[in-house]
Amino acid sequence: MGDTQDWTAVPGVAERARSVLAAAWSCVVTADGVREEHVGAHTMTAEGAVRLAVPDDSSLFAVALCAPRQEPSAVLEFADVAPVPVCNRIRARLRLAGRLVPAGRAVLFRPARVVLRQSSGAELVDLDEFAAARPDPLTDVEPRLLTHLADAHPDAVEWLTRLVRPESLHAATRVVPLAVDRHGLTLRIERTRAHGDVRLPFHAPADDIAQLTERMHVLLGQANAATCPSALQWQRADGDG
């Protein structure tokens, strides 16, 4: 579902993976029979490793000391959760397999395999690209932006449906802003027993709030010029197409 994309329309898989890691509020670590969830404990190093600031009584310290030197011995899992309540709020999952090593009062995780799973399927992320990539510049402000758009400007969300093909809105019961990044805005189209996503690409990447505001004004201008009056009838549709 959605329109033909151009080079500005979607982030690369490595950038998306780094954005998921940056936005995730917690991570689950599984290693040598140990499974722990840590909140606000992970950061990325410049070399592409993950630093885990875990409590002193964490079993991961012992695992790191005893881990095989060259073999992946641990798995880190991150979930990307939509900030706006929608059906199926998990937008992506990031899974890293690698090795834990001691790092002072923390442990360091060196990835050997990175897999990003989205609705489109699972993709293997190149390790060098993963290390070199940076999170989307809007990652930190995305929750506030989407919540504000959904709560304070539902009329603008409805107006943007003029840019969606009418058949994509068939039997829709609700349209909600699902995600925004420097490349575009994604809408979640909910139906009674299903849902789908439509991406509205920006005409150029947005690297800060000012640029994002301009890109959104352009989209709304395009919606104003669109001749798709039937697209605005989705609120009165019922059933599941």
PDB file of C-alpha atoms in Angstrom, residues 23 49 81 135 144 179 220:
ATOM      1  CA  ALA A  23      14.642   5.317  20.453  1.00  0.00           C
ATOM      2  CA  ALA A  49      29.503  -1.468  19.916  1.00  0.00           C
ATOM      3  CA  VAL A  81       7.011   1.082  19.838  1.00  0.00           C
ATOM      4  CA  PRO A 135      20.029   7.751  14.032  1.00  0.00           C
ATOM      5  CA  ARG A 144       6.168  14.511  20.998  1.00  0.00           C
ATOM      6  CA  ALA A 179       5.827   7.483  12.295  1.00  0.00           C
ATOM      7  CA  LEU A 220      -0.798  19.976   3.404  1.00  0.00           C
TER       8      LEU A 220
END
